[in-house]
PDB file of C-alpha atoms in Angstrom:
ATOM      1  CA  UNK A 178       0.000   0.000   0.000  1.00 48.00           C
ATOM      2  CA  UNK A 179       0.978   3.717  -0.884  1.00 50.00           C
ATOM      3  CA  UNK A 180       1.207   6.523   2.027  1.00 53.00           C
ATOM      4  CA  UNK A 181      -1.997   8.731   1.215  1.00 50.00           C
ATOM      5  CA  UNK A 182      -3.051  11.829   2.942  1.00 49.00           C
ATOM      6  CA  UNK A 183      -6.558  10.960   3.708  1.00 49.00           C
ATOM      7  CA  UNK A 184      -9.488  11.011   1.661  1.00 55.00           C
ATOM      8  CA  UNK A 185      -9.558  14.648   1.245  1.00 56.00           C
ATOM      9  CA  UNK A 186      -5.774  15.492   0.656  1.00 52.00           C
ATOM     10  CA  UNK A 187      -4.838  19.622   0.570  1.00 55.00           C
ATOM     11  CA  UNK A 188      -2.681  21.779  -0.613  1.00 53.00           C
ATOM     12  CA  UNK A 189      -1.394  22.203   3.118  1.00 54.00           C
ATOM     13  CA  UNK A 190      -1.149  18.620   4.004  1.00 48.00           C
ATOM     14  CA  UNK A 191       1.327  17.604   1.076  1.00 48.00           C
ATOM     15  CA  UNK A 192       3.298  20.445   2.120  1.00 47.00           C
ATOM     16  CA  UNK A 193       3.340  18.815   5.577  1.00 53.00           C
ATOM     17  CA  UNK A 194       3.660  15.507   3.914  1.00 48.00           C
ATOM     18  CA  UNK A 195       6.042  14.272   6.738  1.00 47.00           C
ATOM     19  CA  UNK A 196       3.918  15.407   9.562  1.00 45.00           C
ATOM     20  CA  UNK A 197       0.895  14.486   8.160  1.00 44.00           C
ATOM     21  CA  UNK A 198       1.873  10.926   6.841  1.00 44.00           C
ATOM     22  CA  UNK A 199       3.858  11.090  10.017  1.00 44.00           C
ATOM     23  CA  UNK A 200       0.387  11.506  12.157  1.00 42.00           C
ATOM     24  CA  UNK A 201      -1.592   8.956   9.870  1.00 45.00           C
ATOM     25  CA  UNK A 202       1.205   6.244  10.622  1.00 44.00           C
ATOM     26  CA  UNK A 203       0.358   6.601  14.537  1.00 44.00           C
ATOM     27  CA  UNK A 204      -3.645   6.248  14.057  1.00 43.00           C
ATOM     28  CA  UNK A 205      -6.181   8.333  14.839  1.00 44.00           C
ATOM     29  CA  UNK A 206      -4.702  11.313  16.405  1.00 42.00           C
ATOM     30  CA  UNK A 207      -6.681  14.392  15.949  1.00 43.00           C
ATOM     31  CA  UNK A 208      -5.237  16.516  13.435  1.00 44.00           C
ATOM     32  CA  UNK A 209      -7.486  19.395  12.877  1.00 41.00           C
ATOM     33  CA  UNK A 210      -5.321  21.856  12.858  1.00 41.00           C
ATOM     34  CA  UNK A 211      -4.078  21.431   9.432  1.00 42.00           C
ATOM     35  CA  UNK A 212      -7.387  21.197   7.730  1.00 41.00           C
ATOM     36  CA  UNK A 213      -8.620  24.364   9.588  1.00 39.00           C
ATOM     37  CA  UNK A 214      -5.832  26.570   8.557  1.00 40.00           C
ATOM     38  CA  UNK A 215      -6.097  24.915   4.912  1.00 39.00           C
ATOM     39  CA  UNK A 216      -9.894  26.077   5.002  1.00 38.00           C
ATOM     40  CA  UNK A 217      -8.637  29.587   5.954  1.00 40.00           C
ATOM     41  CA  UNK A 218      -6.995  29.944   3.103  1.00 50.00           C
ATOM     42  CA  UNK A 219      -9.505  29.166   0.537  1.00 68.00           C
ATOM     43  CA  UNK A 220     -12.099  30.716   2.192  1.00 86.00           C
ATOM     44  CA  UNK A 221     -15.240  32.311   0.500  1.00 93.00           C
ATOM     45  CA  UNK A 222     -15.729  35.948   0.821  1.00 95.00           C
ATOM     46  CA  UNK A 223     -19.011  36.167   1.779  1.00 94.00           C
ATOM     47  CA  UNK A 224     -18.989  39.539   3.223  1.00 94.00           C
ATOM     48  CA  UNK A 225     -17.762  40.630  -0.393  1.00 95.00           C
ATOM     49  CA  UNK A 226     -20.833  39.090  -2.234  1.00 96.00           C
ATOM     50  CA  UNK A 227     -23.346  40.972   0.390  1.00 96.00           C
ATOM     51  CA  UNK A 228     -22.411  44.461  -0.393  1.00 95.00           C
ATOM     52  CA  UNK A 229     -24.275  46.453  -2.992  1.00 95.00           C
ATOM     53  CA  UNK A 230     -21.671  48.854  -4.099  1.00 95.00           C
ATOM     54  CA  UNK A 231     -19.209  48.072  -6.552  1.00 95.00           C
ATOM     55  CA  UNK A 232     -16.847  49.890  -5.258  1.00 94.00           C
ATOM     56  CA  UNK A 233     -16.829  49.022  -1.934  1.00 95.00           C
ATOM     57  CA  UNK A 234     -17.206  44.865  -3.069  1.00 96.00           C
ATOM     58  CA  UNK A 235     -13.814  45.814  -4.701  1.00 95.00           C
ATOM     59  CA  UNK A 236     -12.395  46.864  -1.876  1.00 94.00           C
ATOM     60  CA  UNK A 237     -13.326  44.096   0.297  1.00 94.00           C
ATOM     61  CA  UNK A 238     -12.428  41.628  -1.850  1.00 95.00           C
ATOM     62  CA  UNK A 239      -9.047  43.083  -2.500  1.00 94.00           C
ATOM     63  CA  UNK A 240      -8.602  46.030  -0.561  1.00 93.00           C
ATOM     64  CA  UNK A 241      -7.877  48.402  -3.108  1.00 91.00           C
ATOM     65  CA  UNK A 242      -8.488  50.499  -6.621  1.00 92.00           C
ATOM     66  CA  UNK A 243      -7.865  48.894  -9.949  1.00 94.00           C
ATOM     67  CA  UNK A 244      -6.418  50.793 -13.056  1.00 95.00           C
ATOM     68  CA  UNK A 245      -7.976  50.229 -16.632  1.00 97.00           C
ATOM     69  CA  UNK A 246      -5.575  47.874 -18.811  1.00 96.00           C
ATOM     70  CA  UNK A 247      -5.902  47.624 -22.120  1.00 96.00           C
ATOM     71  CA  UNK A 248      -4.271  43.551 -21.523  1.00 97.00           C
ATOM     72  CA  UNK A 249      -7.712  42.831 -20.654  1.00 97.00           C
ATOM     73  CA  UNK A 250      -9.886  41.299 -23.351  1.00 97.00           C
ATOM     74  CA  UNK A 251     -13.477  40.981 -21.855  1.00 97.00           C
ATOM     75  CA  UNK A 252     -15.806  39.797 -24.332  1.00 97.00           C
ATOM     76  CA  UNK A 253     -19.472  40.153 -23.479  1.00 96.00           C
ATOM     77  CA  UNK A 254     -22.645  40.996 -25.570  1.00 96.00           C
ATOM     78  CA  UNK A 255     -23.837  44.364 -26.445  1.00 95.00           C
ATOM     79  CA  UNK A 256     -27.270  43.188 -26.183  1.00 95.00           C
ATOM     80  CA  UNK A 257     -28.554  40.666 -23.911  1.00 94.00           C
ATOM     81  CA  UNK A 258     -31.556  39.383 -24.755  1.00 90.00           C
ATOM     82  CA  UNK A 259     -32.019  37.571 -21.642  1.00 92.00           C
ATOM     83  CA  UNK A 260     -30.364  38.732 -18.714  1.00 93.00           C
ATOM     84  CA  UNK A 261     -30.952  35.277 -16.696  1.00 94.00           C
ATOM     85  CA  UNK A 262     -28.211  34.213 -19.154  1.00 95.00           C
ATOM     86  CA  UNK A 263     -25.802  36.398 -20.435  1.00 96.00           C
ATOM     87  CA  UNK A 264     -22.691  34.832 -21.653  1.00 97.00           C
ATOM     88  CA  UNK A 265     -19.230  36.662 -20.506  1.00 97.00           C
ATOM     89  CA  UNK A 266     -15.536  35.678 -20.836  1.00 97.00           C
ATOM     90  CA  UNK A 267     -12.220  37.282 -20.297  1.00 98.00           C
ATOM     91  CA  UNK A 268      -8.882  36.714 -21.562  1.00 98.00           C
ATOM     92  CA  UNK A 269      -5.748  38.254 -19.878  1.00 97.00           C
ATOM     93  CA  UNK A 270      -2.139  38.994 -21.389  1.00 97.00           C
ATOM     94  CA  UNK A 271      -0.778  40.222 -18.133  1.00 96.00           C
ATOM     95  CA  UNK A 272       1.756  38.170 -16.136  1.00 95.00           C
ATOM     96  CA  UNK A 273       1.314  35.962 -12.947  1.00 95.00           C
ATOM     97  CA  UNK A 274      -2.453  36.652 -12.617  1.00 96.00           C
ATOM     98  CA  UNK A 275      -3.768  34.870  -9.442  1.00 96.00           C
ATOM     99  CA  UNK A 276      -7.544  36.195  -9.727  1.00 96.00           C
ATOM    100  CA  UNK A 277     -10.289  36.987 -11.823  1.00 97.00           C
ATOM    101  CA  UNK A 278     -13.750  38.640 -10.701  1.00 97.00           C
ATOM    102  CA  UNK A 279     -16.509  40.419 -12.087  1.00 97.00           C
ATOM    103  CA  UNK A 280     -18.681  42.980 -11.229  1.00 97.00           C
ATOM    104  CA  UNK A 281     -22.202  43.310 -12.577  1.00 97.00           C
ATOM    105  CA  UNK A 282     -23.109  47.166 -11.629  1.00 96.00           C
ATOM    106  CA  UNK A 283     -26.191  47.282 -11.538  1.00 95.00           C
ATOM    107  CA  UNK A 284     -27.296  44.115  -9.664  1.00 95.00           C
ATOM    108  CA  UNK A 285     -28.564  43.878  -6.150  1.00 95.00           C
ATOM    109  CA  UNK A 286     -25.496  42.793  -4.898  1.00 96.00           C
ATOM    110  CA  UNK A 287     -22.260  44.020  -7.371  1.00 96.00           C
ATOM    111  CA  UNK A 288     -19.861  41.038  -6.788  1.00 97.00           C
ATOM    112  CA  UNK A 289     -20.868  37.834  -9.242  1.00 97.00           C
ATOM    113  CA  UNK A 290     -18.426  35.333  -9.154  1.00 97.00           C
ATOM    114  CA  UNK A 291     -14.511  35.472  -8.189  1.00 97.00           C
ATOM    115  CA  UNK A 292     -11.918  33.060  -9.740  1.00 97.00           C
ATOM    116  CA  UNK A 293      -8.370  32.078  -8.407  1.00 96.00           C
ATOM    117  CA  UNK A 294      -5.917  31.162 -10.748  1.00 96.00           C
ATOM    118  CA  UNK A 295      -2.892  29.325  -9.087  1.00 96.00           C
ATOM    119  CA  UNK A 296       0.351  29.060 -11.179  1.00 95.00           C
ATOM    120  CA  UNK A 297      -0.040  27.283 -14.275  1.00 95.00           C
ATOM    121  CA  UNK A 298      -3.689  27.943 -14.939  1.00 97.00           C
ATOM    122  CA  UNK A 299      -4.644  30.127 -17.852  1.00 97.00           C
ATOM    123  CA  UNK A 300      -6.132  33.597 -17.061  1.00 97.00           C
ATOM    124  CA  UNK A 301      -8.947  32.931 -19.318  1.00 97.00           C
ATOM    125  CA  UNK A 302     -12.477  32.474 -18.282  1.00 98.00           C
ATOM    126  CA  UNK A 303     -15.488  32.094 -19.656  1.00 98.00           C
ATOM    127  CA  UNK A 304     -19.031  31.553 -17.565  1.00 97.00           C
ATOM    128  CA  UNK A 305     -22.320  33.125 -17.522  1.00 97.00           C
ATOM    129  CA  UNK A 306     -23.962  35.671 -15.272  1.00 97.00           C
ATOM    130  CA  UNK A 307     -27.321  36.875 -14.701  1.00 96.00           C
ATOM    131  CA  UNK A 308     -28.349  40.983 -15.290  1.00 95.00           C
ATOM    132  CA  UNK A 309     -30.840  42.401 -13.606  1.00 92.00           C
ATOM    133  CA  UNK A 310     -30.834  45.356 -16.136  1.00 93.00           C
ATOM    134  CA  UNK A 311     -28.768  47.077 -18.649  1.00 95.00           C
ATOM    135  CA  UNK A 312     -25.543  47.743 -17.100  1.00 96.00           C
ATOM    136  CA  UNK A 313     -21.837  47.920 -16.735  1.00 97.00           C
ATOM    137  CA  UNK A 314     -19.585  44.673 -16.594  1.00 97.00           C
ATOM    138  CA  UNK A 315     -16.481  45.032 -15.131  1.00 97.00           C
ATOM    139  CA  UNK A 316     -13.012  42.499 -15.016  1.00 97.00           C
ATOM    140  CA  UNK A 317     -11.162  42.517 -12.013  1.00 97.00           C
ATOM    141  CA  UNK A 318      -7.993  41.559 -12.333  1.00 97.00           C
ATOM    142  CA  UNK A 319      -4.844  41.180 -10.170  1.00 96.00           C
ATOM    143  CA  UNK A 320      -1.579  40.228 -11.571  1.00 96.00           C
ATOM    144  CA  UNK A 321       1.614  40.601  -9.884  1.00 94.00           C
ATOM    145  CA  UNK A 322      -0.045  42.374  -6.746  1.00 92.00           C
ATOM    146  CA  UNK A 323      -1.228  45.013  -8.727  1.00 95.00           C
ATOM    147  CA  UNK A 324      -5.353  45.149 -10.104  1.00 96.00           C
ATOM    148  CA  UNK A 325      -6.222  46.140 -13.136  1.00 97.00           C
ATOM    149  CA  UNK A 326      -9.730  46.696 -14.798  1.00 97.00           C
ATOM    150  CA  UNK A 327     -11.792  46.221 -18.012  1.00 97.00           C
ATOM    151  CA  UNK A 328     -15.261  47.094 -18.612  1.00 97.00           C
ATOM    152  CA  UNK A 329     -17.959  46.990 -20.984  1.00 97.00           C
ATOM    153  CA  UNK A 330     -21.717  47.685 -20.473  1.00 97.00           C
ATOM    154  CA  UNK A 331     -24.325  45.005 -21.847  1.00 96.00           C
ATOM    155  CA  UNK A 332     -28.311  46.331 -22.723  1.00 95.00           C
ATOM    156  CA  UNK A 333     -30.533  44.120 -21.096  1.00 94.00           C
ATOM    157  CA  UNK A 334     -34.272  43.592 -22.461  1.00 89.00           C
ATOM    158  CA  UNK A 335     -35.592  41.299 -20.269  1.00 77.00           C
ATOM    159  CA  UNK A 336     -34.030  41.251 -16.524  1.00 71.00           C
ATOM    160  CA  UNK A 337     -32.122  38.525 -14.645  1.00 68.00           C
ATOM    161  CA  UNK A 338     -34.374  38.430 -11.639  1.00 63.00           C
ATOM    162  CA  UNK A 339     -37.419  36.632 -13.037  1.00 56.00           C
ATOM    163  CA  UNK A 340     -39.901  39.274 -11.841  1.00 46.00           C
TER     164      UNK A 340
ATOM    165  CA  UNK B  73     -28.104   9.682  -8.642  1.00 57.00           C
ATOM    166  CA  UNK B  74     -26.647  11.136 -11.273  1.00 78.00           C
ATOM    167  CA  UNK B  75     -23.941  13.440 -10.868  1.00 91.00           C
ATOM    168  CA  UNK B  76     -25.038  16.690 -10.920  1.00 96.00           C
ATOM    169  CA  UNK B  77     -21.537  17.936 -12.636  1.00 96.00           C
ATOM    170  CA  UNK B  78     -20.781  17.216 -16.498  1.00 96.00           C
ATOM    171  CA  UNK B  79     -16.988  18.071 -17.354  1.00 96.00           C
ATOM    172  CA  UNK B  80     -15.092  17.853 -20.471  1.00 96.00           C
ATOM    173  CA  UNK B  81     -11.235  18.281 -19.964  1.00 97.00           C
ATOM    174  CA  UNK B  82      -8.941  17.924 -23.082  1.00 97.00           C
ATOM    175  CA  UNK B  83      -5.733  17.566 -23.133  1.00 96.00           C
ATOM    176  CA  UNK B  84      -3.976  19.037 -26.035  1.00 95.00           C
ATOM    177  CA  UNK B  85      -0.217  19.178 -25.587  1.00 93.00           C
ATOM    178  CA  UNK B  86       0.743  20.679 -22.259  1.00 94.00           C
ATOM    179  CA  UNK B  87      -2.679  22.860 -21.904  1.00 96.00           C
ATOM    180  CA  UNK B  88      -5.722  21.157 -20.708  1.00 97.00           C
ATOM    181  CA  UNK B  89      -9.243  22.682 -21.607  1.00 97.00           C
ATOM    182  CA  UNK B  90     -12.168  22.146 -19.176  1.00 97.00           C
ATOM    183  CA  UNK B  91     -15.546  22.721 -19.432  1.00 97.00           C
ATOM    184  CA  UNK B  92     -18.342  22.324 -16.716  1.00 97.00           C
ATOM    185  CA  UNK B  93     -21.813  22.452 -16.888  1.00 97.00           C
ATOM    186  CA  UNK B  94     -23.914  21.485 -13.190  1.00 97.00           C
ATOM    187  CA  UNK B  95     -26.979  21.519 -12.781  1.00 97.00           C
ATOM    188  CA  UNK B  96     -28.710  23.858  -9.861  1.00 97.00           C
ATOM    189  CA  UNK B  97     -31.211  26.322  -9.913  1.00 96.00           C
ATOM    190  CA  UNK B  98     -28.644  29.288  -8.168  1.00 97.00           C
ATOM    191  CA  UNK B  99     -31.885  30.929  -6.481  1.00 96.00           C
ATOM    192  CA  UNK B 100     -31.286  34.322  -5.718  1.00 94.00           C
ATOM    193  CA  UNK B 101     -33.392  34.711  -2.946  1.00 93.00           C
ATOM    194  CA  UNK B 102     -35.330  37.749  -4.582  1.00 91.00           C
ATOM    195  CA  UNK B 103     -37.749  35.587  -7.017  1.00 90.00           C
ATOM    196  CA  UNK B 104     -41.230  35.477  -5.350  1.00 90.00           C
ATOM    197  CA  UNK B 105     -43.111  32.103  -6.512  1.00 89.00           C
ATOM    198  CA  UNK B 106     -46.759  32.007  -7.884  1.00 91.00           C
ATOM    199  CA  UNK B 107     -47.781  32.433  -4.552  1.00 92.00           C
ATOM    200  CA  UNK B 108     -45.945  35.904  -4.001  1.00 91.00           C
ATOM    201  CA  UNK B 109     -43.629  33.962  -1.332  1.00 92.00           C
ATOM    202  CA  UNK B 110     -40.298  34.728  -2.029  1.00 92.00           C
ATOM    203  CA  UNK B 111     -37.816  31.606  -3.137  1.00 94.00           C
ATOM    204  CA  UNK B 112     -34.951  31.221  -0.730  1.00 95.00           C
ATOM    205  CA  UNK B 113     -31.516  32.008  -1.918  1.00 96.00           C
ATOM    206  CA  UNK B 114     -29.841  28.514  -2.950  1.00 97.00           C
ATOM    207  CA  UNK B 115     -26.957  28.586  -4.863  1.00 97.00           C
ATOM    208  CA  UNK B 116     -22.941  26.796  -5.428  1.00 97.00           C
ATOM    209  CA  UNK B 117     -20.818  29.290  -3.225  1.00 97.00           C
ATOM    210  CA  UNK B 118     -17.471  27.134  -4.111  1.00 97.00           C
ATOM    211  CA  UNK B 119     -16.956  25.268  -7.261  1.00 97.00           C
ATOM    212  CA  UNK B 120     -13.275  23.441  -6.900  1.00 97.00           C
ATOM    213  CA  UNK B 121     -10.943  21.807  -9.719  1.00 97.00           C
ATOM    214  CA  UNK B 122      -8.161  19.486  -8.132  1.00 97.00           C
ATOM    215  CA  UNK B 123      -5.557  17.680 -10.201  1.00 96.00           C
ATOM    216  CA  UNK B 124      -2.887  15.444  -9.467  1.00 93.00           C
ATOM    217  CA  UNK B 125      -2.700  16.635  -5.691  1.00 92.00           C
ATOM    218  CA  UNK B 126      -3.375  20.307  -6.559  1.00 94.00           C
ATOM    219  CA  UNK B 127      -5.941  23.104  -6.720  1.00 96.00           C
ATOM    220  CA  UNK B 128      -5.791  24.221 -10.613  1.00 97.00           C
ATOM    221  CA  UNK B 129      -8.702  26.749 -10.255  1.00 97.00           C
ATOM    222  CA  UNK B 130     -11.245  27.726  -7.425  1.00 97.00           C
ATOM    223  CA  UNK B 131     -14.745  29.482  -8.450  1.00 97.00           C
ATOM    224  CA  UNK B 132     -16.279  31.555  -5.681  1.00 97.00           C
ATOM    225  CA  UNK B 133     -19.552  32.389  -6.619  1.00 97.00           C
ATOM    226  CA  UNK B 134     -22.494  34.745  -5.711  1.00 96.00           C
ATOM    227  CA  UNK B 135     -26.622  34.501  -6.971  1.00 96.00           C
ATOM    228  CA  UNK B 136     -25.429  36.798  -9.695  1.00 96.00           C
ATOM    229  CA  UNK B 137     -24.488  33.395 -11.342  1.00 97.00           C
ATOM    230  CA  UNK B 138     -26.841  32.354 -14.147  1.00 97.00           C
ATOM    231  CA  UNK B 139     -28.784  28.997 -13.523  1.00 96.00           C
ATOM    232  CA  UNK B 140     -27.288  25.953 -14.533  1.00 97.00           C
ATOM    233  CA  UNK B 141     -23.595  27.120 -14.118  1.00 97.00           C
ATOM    234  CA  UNK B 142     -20.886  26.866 -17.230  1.00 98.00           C
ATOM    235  CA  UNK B 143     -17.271  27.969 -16.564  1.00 98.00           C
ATOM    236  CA  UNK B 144     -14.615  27.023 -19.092  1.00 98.00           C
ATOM    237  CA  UNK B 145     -11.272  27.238 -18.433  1.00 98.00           C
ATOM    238  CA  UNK B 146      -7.451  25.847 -18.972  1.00 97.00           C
ATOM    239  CA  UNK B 147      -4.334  24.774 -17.055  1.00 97.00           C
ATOM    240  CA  UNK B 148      -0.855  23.733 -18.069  1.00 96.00           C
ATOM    241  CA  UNK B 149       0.490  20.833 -16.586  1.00 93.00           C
ATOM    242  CA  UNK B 150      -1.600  17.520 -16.849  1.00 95.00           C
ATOM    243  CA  UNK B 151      -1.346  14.917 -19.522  1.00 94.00           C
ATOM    244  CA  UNK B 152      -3.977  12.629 -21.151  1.00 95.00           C
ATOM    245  CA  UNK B 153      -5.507  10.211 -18.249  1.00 95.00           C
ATOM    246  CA  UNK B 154      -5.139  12.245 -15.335  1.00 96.00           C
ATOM    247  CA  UNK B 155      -7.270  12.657 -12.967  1.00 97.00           C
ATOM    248  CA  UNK B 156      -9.449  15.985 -12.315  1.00 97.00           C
ATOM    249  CA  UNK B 157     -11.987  15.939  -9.145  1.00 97.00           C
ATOM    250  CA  UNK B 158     -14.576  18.040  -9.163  1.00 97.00           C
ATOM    251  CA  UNK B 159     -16.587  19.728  -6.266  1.00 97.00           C
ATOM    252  CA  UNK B 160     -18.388  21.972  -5.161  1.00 97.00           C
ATOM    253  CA  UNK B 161     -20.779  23.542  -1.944  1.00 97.00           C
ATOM    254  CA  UNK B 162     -23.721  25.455  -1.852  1.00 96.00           C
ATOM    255  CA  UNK B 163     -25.117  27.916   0.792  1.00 96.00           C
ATOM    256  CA  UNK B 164     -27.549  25.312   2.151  1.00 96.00           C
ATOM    257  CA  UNK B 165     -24.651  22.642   2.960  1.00 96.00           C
ATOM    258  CA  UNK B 166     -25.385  20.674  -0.405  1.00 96.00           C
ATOM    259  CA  UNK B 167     -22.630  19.445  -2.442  1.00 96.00           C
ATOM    260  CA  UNK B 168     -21.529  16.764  -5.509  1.00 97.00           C
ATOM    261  CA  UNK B 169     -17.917  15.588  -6.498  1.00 97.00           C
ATOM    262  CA  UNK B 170     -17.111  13.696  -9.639  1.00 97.00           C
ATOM    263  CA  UNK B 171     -13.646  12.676 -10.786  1.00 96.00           C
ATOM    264  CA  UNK B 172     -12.915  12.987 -14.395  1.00 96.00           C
ATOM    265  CA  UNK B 173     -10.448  11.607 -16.597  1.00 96.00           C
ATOM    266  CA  UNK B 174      -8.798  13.905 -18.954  1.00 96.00           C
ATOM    267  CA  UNK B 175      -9.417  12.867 -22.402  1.00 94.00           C
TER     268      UNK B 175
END
């Protein structure tokens, strides 16, 4: 049989292969912390996806301003027919880019959906987001410890929100 | 069950394409039903892509996501039959893993 690092195995525990294969070798000792601080790290911003601003979802996410960059490709329709579906993707040519997010300004809450990109993934994305009405789109991007910013506004005819 | 996750991950030389589609409604909590009673908010809060040992992208997502979620993206790295797991969590405690072999 091969060592494995549990069912579940993290980032965190191979770094602490020893210790962790290490800990599994003696039986069932509690080893929570690893898995706790793990969880920390990859945690979901929730506080980020309450606020209504755009601005200030920004800042919590990442706790500063972006500049525009013209290494920003974000490709979204002008017009939307439906907003429930509204198909957007964004390619980057900036170096070491560790997260993409974007920003639908005039939805109830500004923050849609947040992507990290660990070394050796692609900063390309492509998904789809719901509109409540027409409004601006905006790339977040941060590359390098610096964010940059694209944007592009989308007409909606028939709103996101199903009312 | 089935698995709520479909994926398609390519391999084509040393970048790996991957497509998801899953299937949930992403409820935003502001629809009201026929009944004028609001839907509660139920949506995928983390969508995770692990391969060979690592974390090759990580999807945080809000309601603002459309139903039915799609994400497409690539990675260097991985060859032709690795394996990519899936997973992800919702706001109500739900969640669905599949492992996929790239193709």
């Amino acid at each position: 049989m091969t060592t494995t690092t549990g069912p579940h195995p993290t980032r965190r525990l191979i770094l602490q292969g020893a210790a962790s294969v290490a800990l599994l070798g003696l039986g069932n000792l509690p080893f929570a912390a690893a898995p706790a601080l793990a969880a920390a790290n990859d945690k979901y911003p929730e506080e980020a996806f309450k606020l209504k601003n755009e601005a200030d979802a920004i800042k919590a996410l990442y706790g500063r301003t972006a500049e525009p960059s013209d290494k920003i490709k974000l490709d979204a329709p002008e017009i939307a027919e439906n907003g429930g579906v509204v198909p957007i993707s964004v390619t980057v040519t900036l170096d070491k880019v560790t997260s993409i997010s974007f920003f639908v300004a005039e939805n109830p809450n500004a923050l849609a959906a947040s992507y990290r990109i660990p070394e050796g993934t692609l900063p390309a994305i492509a998904n789809r987001l719901k509109m409540a009405k027409t409004t601006n789109v905006t790339a977040i991007v941060e590359a390098d410890g610096k964010l940059y910013s694209a944007t592009k506004e989308v007409k909606v005819t028939v709103g996101g929100c199903g009312g | 069950m089935a698995s709520s996750i479909r994926v398609r991950a390519t391999a084509n030389g040393d970048i790996t394409e991957v497509q998801t589609l899953i299937q949930h409604p992403m409820d935003t909590g502001l629809v009201k039903d026929a009944k004028g009673e609001a839907i509660p908010a139920h949506f995928i809060q983390q969508l995770k892509f692990e391969c060979n040992g690592k974390d090759v992208f990580v999807a945080d997502w809000g309601t603002a996501v459309s139903k039915d979620p799609y994400v497409k993206f690539s990675f260097k790295g991985a060859k032709k039959g690795d394996e990519l797991k899936i997973s992800w969590t919702d706001n109500k405690g739900g969640s669905d893993t599949i492992t996929a072999k790239i193709a």
